[in-house]
PDB file of C-alpha atoms in Angstrom:
ATOM      1  CA  UNK A   1      30.144 -94.740 162.392  1.00 55.00           C
ATOM      2  CA  UNK A   2      30.539 -94.181 166.991  1.00 67.00           C
ATOM      3  CA  UNK A   3      33.395 -96.325 169.400  1.00 77.00           C
ATOM      4  CA  UNK A   4      34.674 -96.488 172.863  1.00 82.00           C
ATOM      5  CA  UNK A   5      38.600 -96.729 173.648  1.00 79.00           C
ATOM      6  CA  UNK A   6      38.716 -98.970 176.400  1.00 83.00           C
ATOM      7  CA  UNK A   7      41.632 -98.218 178.592  1.00 81.00           C
ATOM      8  CA  UNK A   8      41.026-101.674 180.546  1.00 88.00           C
ATOM      9  CA  UNK A   9      39.025-104.786 179.913  1.00 89.00           C
ATOM     10  CA  UNK A  10      36.246-103.524 182.405  1.00 91.00           C
ATOM     11  CA  UNK A  11      35.787 -99.953 180.010  1.00 89.00           C
ATOM     12  CA  UNK A  12      35.606-102.588 176.993  1.00 89.00           C
ATOM     13  CA  UNK A  13      33.079-104.829 178.816  1.00 92.00           C
ATOM     14  CA  UNK A  14      30.771-102.014 180.026  1.00 92.00           C
ATOM     15  CA  UNK A  15      30.670-100.501 176.261  1.00 90.00           C
ATOM     16  CA  UNK A  16      29.486-104.095 175.243  1.00 92.00           C
ATOM     17  CA  UNK A  17      26.705-103.328 177.638  1.00 91.00           C
ATOM     18  CA  UNK A  18      26.158 -99.868 177.033  1.00 90.00           C
ATOM     19  CA  UNK A  19      25.635-100.576 173.259  1.00 91.00           C
ATOM     20  CA  UNK A  20      24.420-104.219 172.913  1.00 91.00           C
ATOM     21  CA  UNK A  21      22.018-103.831 176.824  1.00 92.00           C
ATOM     22  CA  UNK A  22      20.858-100.553 176.259  1.00 89.00           C
ATOM     23  CA  UNK A  23      20.792-100.100 173.114  1.00 88.00           C
ATOM     24  CA  UNK A  24      22.289 -96.918 173.052  1.00 85.00           C
ATOM     25  CA  UNK A  25      23.171 -96.527 169.621  1.00 84.00           C
ATOM     26  CA  UNK A  26      19.740 -98.844 168.718  1.00 85.00           C
ATOM     27  CA  UNK A  27      20.106-100.359 165.400  1.00 85.00           C
ATOM     28  CA  UNK A  28      23.167 -99.801 164.819  1.00 81.00           C
ATOM     29  CA  UNK A  29      24.493-101.796 168.064  1.00 83.00           C
ATOM     30  CA  UNK A  30      23.628-105.324 167.137  1.00 86.00           C
ATOM     31  CA  UNK A  31      26.853-106.191 165.134  1.00 88.00           C
ATOM     32  CA  UNK A  32      29.625-104.735 166.924  1.00 89.00           C
ATOM     33  CA  UNK A  33      33.998-104.295 166.296  1.00 87.00           C
ATOM     34  CA  UNK A  34      36.727-104.905 168.121  1.00 87.00           C
ATOM     35  CA  UNK A  35      40.035-103.610 167.228  1.00 81.00           C
ATOM     36  CA  UNK A  36      43.585-102.815 168.508  1.00 80.00           C
ATOM     37  CA  UNK A  37      44.050 -99.901 170.152  1.00 80.00           C
ATOM     38  CA  UNK A  38      47.026 -98.355 168.345  1.00 83.00           C
ATOM     39  CA  UNK A  39      49.290 -94.898 170.062  1.00 84.00           C
ATOM     40  CA  UNK A  40      50.519 -91.832 169.073  1.00 86.00           C
ATOM     41  CA  UNK A  41      49.151 -88.302 167.520  1.00 87.00           C
ATOM     42  CA  UNK A  42      46.913 -88.513 165.417  1.00 88.00           C
ATOM     43  CA  UNK A  43      46.633 -86.610 162.416  1.00 91.00           C
ATOM     44  CA  UNK A  44      44.118 -85.825 158.921  1.00 93.00           C
ATOM     45  CA  UNK A  45      45.357 -86.259 155.609  1.00 95.00           C
ATOM     46  CA  UNK A  46      42.359 -85.545 152.780  1.00 96.00           C
ATOM     47  CA  UNK A  47      43.306 -85.642 149.330  1.00 97.00           C
ATOM     48  CA  UNK A  48      40.822 -84.800 145.902  1.00 97.00           C
ATOM     49  CA  UNK A  49      41.213 -87.456 142.989  1.00 97.00           C
ATOM     50  CA  UNK A  50      39.433 -87.635 140.051  1.00 95.00           C
ATOM     51  CA  UNK A  51      39.485 -91.942 139.906  1.00 94.00           C
ATOM     52  CA  UNK A  52      43.555 -92.127 138.665  1.00 93.00           C
ATOM     53  CA  UNK A  53      45.706 -88.359 140.057  1.00 94.00           C
ATOM     54  CA  UNK A  54      44.899 -86.725 143.625  1.00 96.00           C
ATOM     55  CA  UNK A  55      46.226 -84.047 144.279  1.00 96.00           C
ATOM     56  CA  UNK A  56      46.694 -83.193 148.487  1.00 96.00           C
ATOM     57  CA  UNK A  57      44.866 -80.911 150.566  1.00 96.00           C
ATOM     58  CA  UNK A  58      46.969 -79.037 153.216  1.00 96.00           C
ATOM     59  CA  UNK A  59      47.669 -81.290 156.594  1.00 94.00           C
ATOM     60  CA  UNK A  60      45.022 -80.490 159.745  1.00 94.00           C
ATOM     61  CA  UNK A  61      45.042 -82.523 163.493  1.00 93.00           C
ATOM     62  CA  UNK A  62      41.931 -83.172 164.815  1.00 93.00           C
ATOM     63  CA  UNK A  63      41.289 -83.099 168.180  1.00 93.00           C
ATOM     64  CA  UNK A  64      38.767 -85.908 169.188  1.00 91.00           C
ATOM     65  CA  UNK A  65      38.527 -86.084 173.022  1.00 93.00           C
ATOM     66  CA  UNK A  66      36.016 -83.570 174.841  1.00 96.00           C
ATOM     67  CA  UNK A  67      37.998 -82.192 177.512  1.00 97.00           C
ATOM     68  CA  UNK A  68      41.983 -80.965 177.661  1.00 96.00           C
ATOM     69  CA  UNK A  69      44.895 -83.208 177.431  1.00 94.00           C
ATOM     70  CA  UNK A  70      42.575 -85.513 175.816  1.00 92.00           C
ATOM     71  CA  UNK A  71      40.709 -86.700 178.356  1.00 93.00           C
ATOM     72  CA  UNK A  72      36.953 -87.805 178.281  1.00 92.00           C
ATOM     73  CA  UNK A  73      35.032 -89.165 175.568  1.00 90.00           C
ATOM     74  CA  UNK A  74      35.492 -88.866 171.494  1.00 89.00           C
ATOM     75  CA  UNK A  75      33.158 -86.857 170.262  1.00 93.00           C
ATOM     76  CA  UNK A  76      33.424 -85.301 165.991  1.00 91.00           C
ATOM     77  CA  UNK A  77      35.831 -83.575 166.599  1.00 94.00           C
ATOM     78  CA  UNK A  78      37.051 -80.227 169.007  1.00 97.00           C
ATOM     79  CA  UNK A  79      38.951 -78.524 167.814  1.00 97.00           C
ATOM     80  CA  UNK A  80      41.730 -78.633 164.543  1.00 97.00           C
ATOM     81  CA  UNK A  81      45.199 -77.021 163.042  1.00 97.00           C
ATOM     82  CA  UNK A  82      46.716 -76.453 159.753  1.00 97.00           C
ATOM     83  CA  UNK A  83      48.891 -77.201 158.499  1.00 96.00           C
ATOM     84  CA  UNK A  84      51.047 -80.554 160.959  1.00 93.00           C
ATOM     85  CA  UNK A  85      53.629 -80.420 162.441  1.00 92.00           C
ATOM     86  CA  UNK A  86      53.821 -84.655 163.545  1.00 91.00           C
ATOM     87  CA  UNK A  87      53.178 -84.838 159.583  1.00 91.00           C
ATOM     88  CA  UNK A  88      56.406 -83.602 158.228  1.00 91.00           C
ATOM     89  CA  UNK A  89      56.887 -84.085 154.416  1.00 92.00           C
ATOM     90  CA  UNK A  90      58.801 -87.727 154.470  1.00 94.00           C
ATOM     91  CA  UNK A  91      56.276 -88.980 156.665  1.00 94.00           C
ATOM     92  CA  UNK A  92      53.495 -86.989 153.715  1.00 95.00           C
ATOM     93  CA  UNK A  93      56.031 -88.934 151.268  1.00 95.00           C
ATOM     94  CA  UNK A  94      55.189 -92.510 153.148  1.00 96.00           C
ATOM     95  CA  UNK A  95      51.688 -91.947 153.369  1.00 96.00           C
ATOM     96  CA  UNK A  96      50.849 -90.785 149.847  1.00 96.00           C
ATOM     97  CA  UNK A  97      53.389 -94.125 148.390  1.00 96.00           C
ATOM     98  CA  UNK A  98      52.441 -97.365 151.106  1.00 96.00           C
ATOM     99  CA  UNK A  99      48.098 -95.994 151.563  1.00 96.00           C
ATOM    100  CA  UNK A 100      46.859 -93.293 149.373  1.00 97.00           C
ATOM    101  CA  UNK A 101      48.068 -94.407 145.966  1.00 96.00           C
ATOM    102  CA  UNK A 102      47.335 -98.418 146.703  1.00 96.00           C
ATOM    103  CA  UNK A 103      43.784 -96.741 147.419  1.00 95.00           C
ATOM    104  CA  UNK A 104      42.511 -95.105 144.575  1.00 95.00           C
ATOM    105  CA  UNK A 105      45.384 -97.203 142.026  1.00 94.00           C
ATOM    106  CA  UNK A 106      42.812-100.310 143.444  1.00 95.00           C
ATOM    107  CA  UNK A 107      39.272 -98.906 142.804  1.00 94.00           C
ATOM    108  CA  UNK A 108      40.538 -97.896 139.694  1.00 92.00           C
ATOM    109  CA  UNK A 109      41.658-101.671 138.831  1.00 93.00           C
ATOM    110  CA  UNK A 110      38.218-103.065 140.072  1.00 94.00           C
ATOM    111  CA  UNK A 111      36.413-100.592 137.697  1.00 93.00           C
ATOM    112  CA  UNK A 112      35.304 -98.535 140.223  1.00 93.00           C
ATOM    113  CA  UNK A 113      37.199 -95.483 139.956  1.00 93.00           C
ATOM    114  CA  UNK A 114      36.378 -92.940 143.198  1.00 95.00           C
ATOM    115  CA  UNK A 115      36.062 -89.379 142.351  1.00 96.00           C
ATOM    116  CA  UNK A 116      35.488 -86.867 145.078  1.00 96.00           C
ATOM    117  CA  UNK A 117      37.180 -86.348 148.611  1.00 96.00           C
ATOM    118  CA  UNK A 118      39.202 -89.337 150.126  1.00 96.00           C
ATOM    119  CA  UNK A 119      39.231 -88.490 154.200  1.00 96.00           C
ATOM    120  CA  UNK A 120      42.311 -90.401 156.208  1.00 96.00           C
ATOM    121  CA  UNK A 121      42.645 -90.911 159.283  1.00 92.00           C
ATOM    122  CA  UNK A 122      45.897 -91.821 160.272  1.00 93.00           C
ATOM    123  CA  UNK A 123      47.947 -92.507 163.921  1.00 92.00           C
ATOM    124  CA  UNK A 124      51.252 -92.182 163.424  1.00 93.00           C
ATOM    125  CA  UNK A 125      53.140 -94.415 166.229  1.00 92.00           C
ATOM    126  CA  UNK A 126      56.595 -95.446 166.987  1.00 90.00           C
ATOM    127  CA  UNK A 127      56.339 -97.663 163.293  1.00 89.00           C
ATOM    128  CA  UNK A 128      55.186 -94.993 160.932  1.00 90.00           C
ATOM    129  CA  UNK A 129      52.251 -93.985 159.840  1.00 93.00           C
ATOM    130  CA  UNK A 130      48.471 -96.169 160.646  1.00 93.00           C
ATOM    131  CA  UNK A 131      45.072 -95.935 159.162  1.00 93.00           C
ATOM    132  CA  UNK A 132      42.237 -95.493 161.912  1.00 88.00           C
ATOM    133  CA  UNK A 133      39.651 -94.931 158.590  1.00 89.00           C
ATOM    134  CA  UNK A 134      38.448 -93.588 155.815  1.00 93.00           C
ATOM    135  CA  UNK A 135      36.206 -91.792 155.126  1.00 94.00           C
ATOM    136  CA  UNK A 136      34.671 -90.348 151.604  1.00 94.00           C
ATOM    137  CA  UNK A 137      34.002 -86.750 152.531  1.00 93.00           C
ATOM    138  CA  UNK A 138      35.740 -83.516 153.561  1.00 93.00           C
ATOM    139  CA  UNK A 139      36.433 -84.054 157.572  1.00 89.00           C
ATOM    140  CA  UNK A 140      35.103 -81.383 160.250  1.00 93.00           C
ATOM    141  CA  UNK A 141      36.211 -79.636 162.033  1.00 95.00           C
ATOM    142  CA  UNK A 142      39.549 -80.380 159.567  1.00 95.00           C
ATOM    143  CA  UNK A 143      37.227 -78.728 156.836  1.00 95.00           C
ATOM    144  CA  UNK A 144      37.221 -75.240 158.497  1.00 97.00           C
ATOM    145  CA  UNK A 145      40.547 -75.318 159.126  1.00 97.00           C
ATOM    146  CA  UNK A 146      42.162 -76.544 155.850  1.00 97.00           C
ATOM    147  CA  UNK A 147      40.021 -74.595 152.964  1.00 96.00           C
ATOM    148  CA  UNK A 148      41.380 -71.190 155.028  1.00 97.00           C
ATOM    149  CA  UNK A 149      44.384 -72.103 153.821  1.00 97.00           C
ATOM    150  CA  UNK A 150      43.139 -72.329 150.217  1.00 97.00           C
ATOM    151  CA  UNK A 151      43.989 -69.751 147.498  1.00 96.00           C
ATOM    152  CA  UNK A 152      42.778 -71.887 145.071  1.00 96.00           C
ATOM    153  CA  UNK A 153      39.290 -71.997 143.839  1.00 95.00           C
ATOM    154  CA  UNK A 154      37.661 -75.184 145.942  1.00 94.00           C
ATOM    155  CA  UNK A 155      34.595 -75.388 142.427  1.00 96.00           C
ATOM    156  CA  UNK A 156      37.600 -75.210 139.747  1.00 95.00           C
ATOM    157  CA  UNK A 157      39.253 -78.134 141.712  1.00 96.00           C
ATOM    158  CA  UNK A 158      36.105 -80.447 142.306  1.00 95.00           C
ATOM    159  CA  UNK A 159      34.473 -79.736 139.167  1.00 96.00           C
ATOM    160  CA  UNK A 160      38.014 -80.712 137.161  1.00 97.00           C
ATOM    161  CA  UNK A 161      37.959 -84.257 139.620  1.00 96.00           C
ATOM    162  CA  UNK A 162      34.542 -84.749 138.881  1.00 95.00           C
ATOM    163  CA  UNK A 163      35.404 -84.414 135.177  1.00 94.00           C
ATOM    164  CA  UNK A 164      38.670 -87.067 134.990  1.00 93.00           C
ATOM    165  CA  UNK A 165      40.742 -84.038 134.553  1.00 95.00           C
ATOM    166  CA  UNK A 166      41.680 -82.799 138.161  1.00 96.00           C
ATOM    167  CA  UNK A 167      44.460 -79.738 137.651  1.00 95.00           C
ATOM    168  CA  UNK A 168      48.045 -80.322 138.961  1.00 92.00           C
ATOM    169  CA  UNK A 169      48.480 -78.190 142.201  1.00 92.00           C
ATOM    170  CA  UNK A 170      46.766 -76.250 144.740  1.00 95.00           C
ATOM    171  CA  UNK A 171      48.083 -72.682 145.753  1.00 96.00           C
ATOM    172  CA  UNK A 172      48.109 -72.531 149.817  1.00 97.00           C
ATOM    173  CA  UNK A 173      48.622 -69.077 151.958  1.00 97.00           C
ATOM    174  CA  UNK A 174      51.307 -69.243 154.403  1.00 96.00           C
ATOM    175  CA  UNK A 175      49.851 -68.554 157.571  1.00 97.00           C
ATOM    176  CA  UNK A 176      48.660 -71.426 160.440  1.00 97.00           C
ATOM    177  CA  UNK A 177      44.508 -71.753 160.672  1.00 98.00           C
ATOM    178  CA  UNK A 178      42.895 -72.450 163.755  1.00 98.00           C
ATOM    179  CA  UNK A 179      39.592 -74.083 164.983  1.00 98.00           C
ATOM    180  CA  UNK A 180      38.138 -74.343 167.923  1.00 98.00           C
ATOM    181  CA  UNK A 181      34.710 -76.326 168.162  1.00 98.00           C
ATOM    182  CA  UNK A 182      32.590 -74.515 170.159  1.00 98.00           C
ATOM    183  CA  UNK A 183      29.656 -77.403 172.784  1.00 98.00           C
ATOM    184  CA  UNK A 184      26.372 -77.657 174.586  1.00 98.00           C
ATOM    185  CA  UNK A 185      26.890 -78.353 178.246  1.00 97.00           C
ATOM    186  CA  UNK A 186      27.305 -82.172 178.331  1.00 95.00           C
ATOM    187  CA  UNK A 187      28.364 -83.022 174.498  1.00 96.00           C
ATOM    188  CA  UNK A 188      29.086 -86.466 173.460  1.00 94.00           C
ATOM    189  CA  UNK A 189      26.431 -87.537 175.826  1.00 91.00           C
ATOM    190  CA  UNK A 190      22.815 -85.334 176.526  1.00 93.00           C
ATOM    191  CA  UNK A 191      22.720 -81.223 176.088  1.00 95.00           C
ATOM    192  CA  UNK A 192      19.719 -79.040 175.609  1.00 95.00           C
ATOM    193  CA  UNK A 193      19.028 -77.094 173.208  1.00 97.00           C
ATOM    194  CA  UNK A 194      18.133 -73.671 172.596  1.00 97.00           C
ATOM    195  CA  UNK A 195      20.142 -71.521 174.299  1.00 98.00           C
ATOM    196  CA  UNK A 196      20.419 -67.936 172.979  1.00 98.00           C
ATOM    197  CA  UNK A 197      23.663 -67.476 171.821  1.00 98.00           C
ATOM    198  CA  UNK A 198      25.359 -64.034 171.559  1.00 98.00           C
ATOM    199  CA  UNK A 199      28.662 -61.616 170.275  1.00 98.00           C
ATOM    200  CA  UNK A 200      29.407 -63.919 167.333  1.00 98.00           C
ATOM    201  CA  UNK A 201      29.130 -60.278 165.488  1.00 97.00           C
ATOM    202  CA  UNK A 202      31.742 -59.001 167.612  1.00 98.00           C
ATOM    203  CA  UNK A 203      33.762 -61.948 167.456  1.00 98.00           C
ATOM    204  CA  UNK A 204      34.065 -60.728 163.442  1.00 97.00           C
ATOM    205  CA  UNK A 205      34.756 -57.501 164.029  1.00 97.00           C
ATOM    206  CA  UNK A 206      38.413 -59.380 165.011  1.00 97.00           C
ATOM    207  CA  UNK A 207      40.928 -59.838 162.374  1.00 95.00           C
ATOM    208  CA  UNK A 208      41.005 -63.481 159.982  1.00 96.00           C
ATOM    209  CA  UNK A 209      37.947 -64.967 162.037  1.00 98.00           C
ATOM    210  CA  UNK A 210      35.300 -66.374 160.359  1.00 98.00           C
ATOM    211  CA  UNK A 211      32.541 -68.090 162.241  1.00 98.00           C
ATOM    212  CA  UNK A 212      30.897 -71.445 160.888  1.00 98.00           C
ATOM    213  CA  UNK A 213      27.489 -72.157 162.171  1.00 97.00           C
ATOM    214  CA  UNK A 214      26.941 -75.969 162.871  1.00 96.00           C
ATOM    215  CA  UNK A 215      23.972 -76.952 164.828  1.00 97.00           C
ATOM    216  CA  UNK A 216      22.462 -73.067 165.456  1.00 98.00           C
ATOM    217  CA  UNK A 217      18.379 -72.425 165.265  1.00 98.00           C
ATOM    218  CA  UNK A 218      16.142 -69.307 164.933  1.00 97.00           C
ATOM    219  CA  UNK A 219      13.701 -68.827 167.566  1.00 96.00           C
ATOM    220  CA  UNK A 220      11.667 -66.072 167.547  1.00 95.00           C
ATOM    221  CA  UNK A 221      14.161 -64.308 165.858  1.00 95.00           C
ATOM    222  CA  UNK A 222      16.786 -64.873 168.552  1.00 97.00           C
ATOM    223  CA  UNK A 223      19.802 -67.204 166.834  1.00 98.00           C
ATOM    224  CA  UNK A 224      19.722 -70.268 169.402  1.00 98.00           C
ATOM    225  CA  UNK A 225      21.659 -73.880 170.467  1.00 98.00           C
ATOM    226  CA  UNK A 226      20.524 -76.633 168.187  1.00 98.00           C
ATOM    227  CA  UNK A 227      23.270 -79.507 168.661  1.00 96.00           C
ATOM    228  CA  UNK A 228      26.138 -80.591 170.085  1.00 97.00           C
ATOM    229  CA  UNK A 229      28.408 -78.683 168.316  1.00 97.00           C
ATOM    230  CA  UNK A 230      27.651 -75.830 167.177  1.00 98.00           C
ATOM    231  CA  UNK A 231      29.873 -73.361 166.292  1.00 98.00           C
ATOM    232  CA  UNK A 232      32.811 -74.076 164.649  1.00 98.00           C
ATOM    233  CA  UNK A 233      35.427 -70.392 165.260  1.00 98.00           C
ATOM    234  CA  UNK A 234      38.878 -69.964 163.154  1.00 98.00           C
ATOM    235  CA  UNK A 235      41.030 -67.660 162.365  1.00 98.00           C
ATOM    236  CA  UNK A 236      44.388 -67.290 161.061  1.00 98.00           C
ATOM    237  CA  UNK A 237      47.439 -66.067 162.350  1.00 97.00           C
ATOM    238  CA  UNK A 238      51.397 -65.878 161.282  1.00 97.00           C
ATOM    239  CA  UNK A 239      52.129 -68.874 163.474  1.00 96.00           C
ATOM    240  CA  UNK A 240      50.707 -71.506 165.763  1.00 96.00           C
ATOM    241  CA  UNK A 241      51.323 -68.844 168.602  1.00 96.00           C
ATOM    242  CA  UNK A 242      49.147 -65.560 166.845  1.00 97.00           C
ATOM    243  CA  UNK A 243      45.750 -68.066 164.888  1.00 97.00           C
ATOM    244  CA  UNK A 244      45.319 -69.234 169.216  1.00 97.00           C
ATOM    245  CA  UNK A 245      45.910 -66.018 170.134  1.00 97.00           C
ATOM    246  CA  UNK A 246      43.314 -64.719 167.998  1.00 98.00           C
ATOM    247  CA  UNK A 247      40.856 -67.560 168.036  1.00 98.00           C
ATOM    248  CA  UNK A 248      40.028 -67.805 172.463  1.00 98.00           C
ATOM    249  CA  UNK A 249      40.114 -64.080 172.167  1.00 98.00           C
ATOM    250  CA  UNK A 250      36.886 -64.368 169.721  1.00 98.00           C
ATOM    251  CA  UNK A 251      35.493 -66.578 171.719  1.00 98.00           C
ATOM    252  CA  UNK A 252      35.884 -64.420 174.687  1.00 98.00           C
ATOM    253  CA  UNK A 253      32.950 -62.334 172.846  1.00 98.00           C
ATOM    254  CA  UNK A 254      30.716 -65.205 172.364  1.00 98.00           C
ATOM    255  CA  UNK A 255      28.526 -66.480 174.562  1.00 98.00           C
ATOM    256  CA  UNK A 256      25.155 -68.999 175.223  1.00 98.00           C
ATOM    257  CA  UNK A 257      24.326 -71.063 177.903  1.00 98.00           C
ATOM    258  CA  UNK A 258      26.973 -73.740 179.100  1.00 97.00           C
ATOM    259  CA  UNK A 259      28.471 -72.892 175.870  1.00 98.00           C
ATOM    260  CA  UNK A 260      31.770 -75.392 176.280  1.00 98.00           C
ATOM    261  CA  UNK A 261      35.310 -75.684 174.665  1.00 98.00           C
ATOM    262  CA  UNK A 262      39.322 -77.121 174.187  1.00 98.00           C
ATOM    263  CA  UNK A 263      41.264 -74.794 175.616  1.00 97.00           C
ATOM    264  CA  UNK A 264      44.546 -75.801 174.410  1.00 97.00           C
ATOM    265  CA  UNK A 265      43.591 -76.545 170.091  1.00 97.00           C
ATOM    266  CA  UNK A 266      47.259 -75.829 168.818  1.00 94.00           C
ATOM    267  CA  UNK A 267      48.946 -77.607 172.071  1.00 92.00           C
ATOM    268  CA  UNK A 268      50.694 -80.497 170.063  1.00 87.00           C
ATOM    269  CA  UNK A 269      52.241 -78.308 167.206  1.00 87.00           C
ATOM    270  CA  UNK A 270      53.365 -75.082 169.165  1.00 81.00           C
ATOM    271  CA  UNK A 271      55.537 -78.993 171.676  1.00 74.00           C
ATOM    272  CA  UNK A 272      56.053 -79.910 168.126  1.00 64.00           C
ATOM    273  CA  UNK A 273      57.812 -75.986 167.347  1.00 59.00           C
ATOM    274  CA  UNK A 274      60.839 -75.739 170.476  1.00 50.00           C
TER     275      UNK A 274
END
């Protein structure tokens, strides 16, 4: 799914022109959907279900816009952290009761039970949580942040969901996790490939750092960029402050030509804790 967030009528008209006249999305742009613009903070809520019961994963918050301060065009995600303070226990219970359970129960009653990961993209508005999207997969980069905190076996919970006998609970470490995406210059627009990447081994020598490869390749024995979102750098910390310090220290050891990343991942969590 491709989308534009238009702040004015002119921006909306320009988006339609790009999609349906310039055909920037090819055949997928033959039809468009116009939706209300919801205002608030986004949050991601993921559950694993066996078609009847479900078990929630740790809460997380993604950062869709390409630039600091939630500026610029939408991307596939520039970073995430877990847990997400915006999703209080009260709000989480509301999401379970009003959104997750009715969807899973409704599909089961229609004879189409869904087993697997259900991703609910939320906007937390002044009127409560609203659904932006559903996906039947892990979110990216939410999964990198969430799974760093999981103390249970992901294989075991997935197998229990597939067999229709979902386990009762999951264990989580108390640490905060953070993921920052290192992207190619120009992303989410046009970008070049083949830029040599250095410093990953040095970064992973630091405490709690794990670097996930998103779009990389080997060329003549060297690791190079091979897409828009190149690397996901993750860190754990006692709180969001420590997690941020660690992840950005690690990023300072990594380099490729044109490397771009947001420097404000986790700021919203900091504000929530003030």
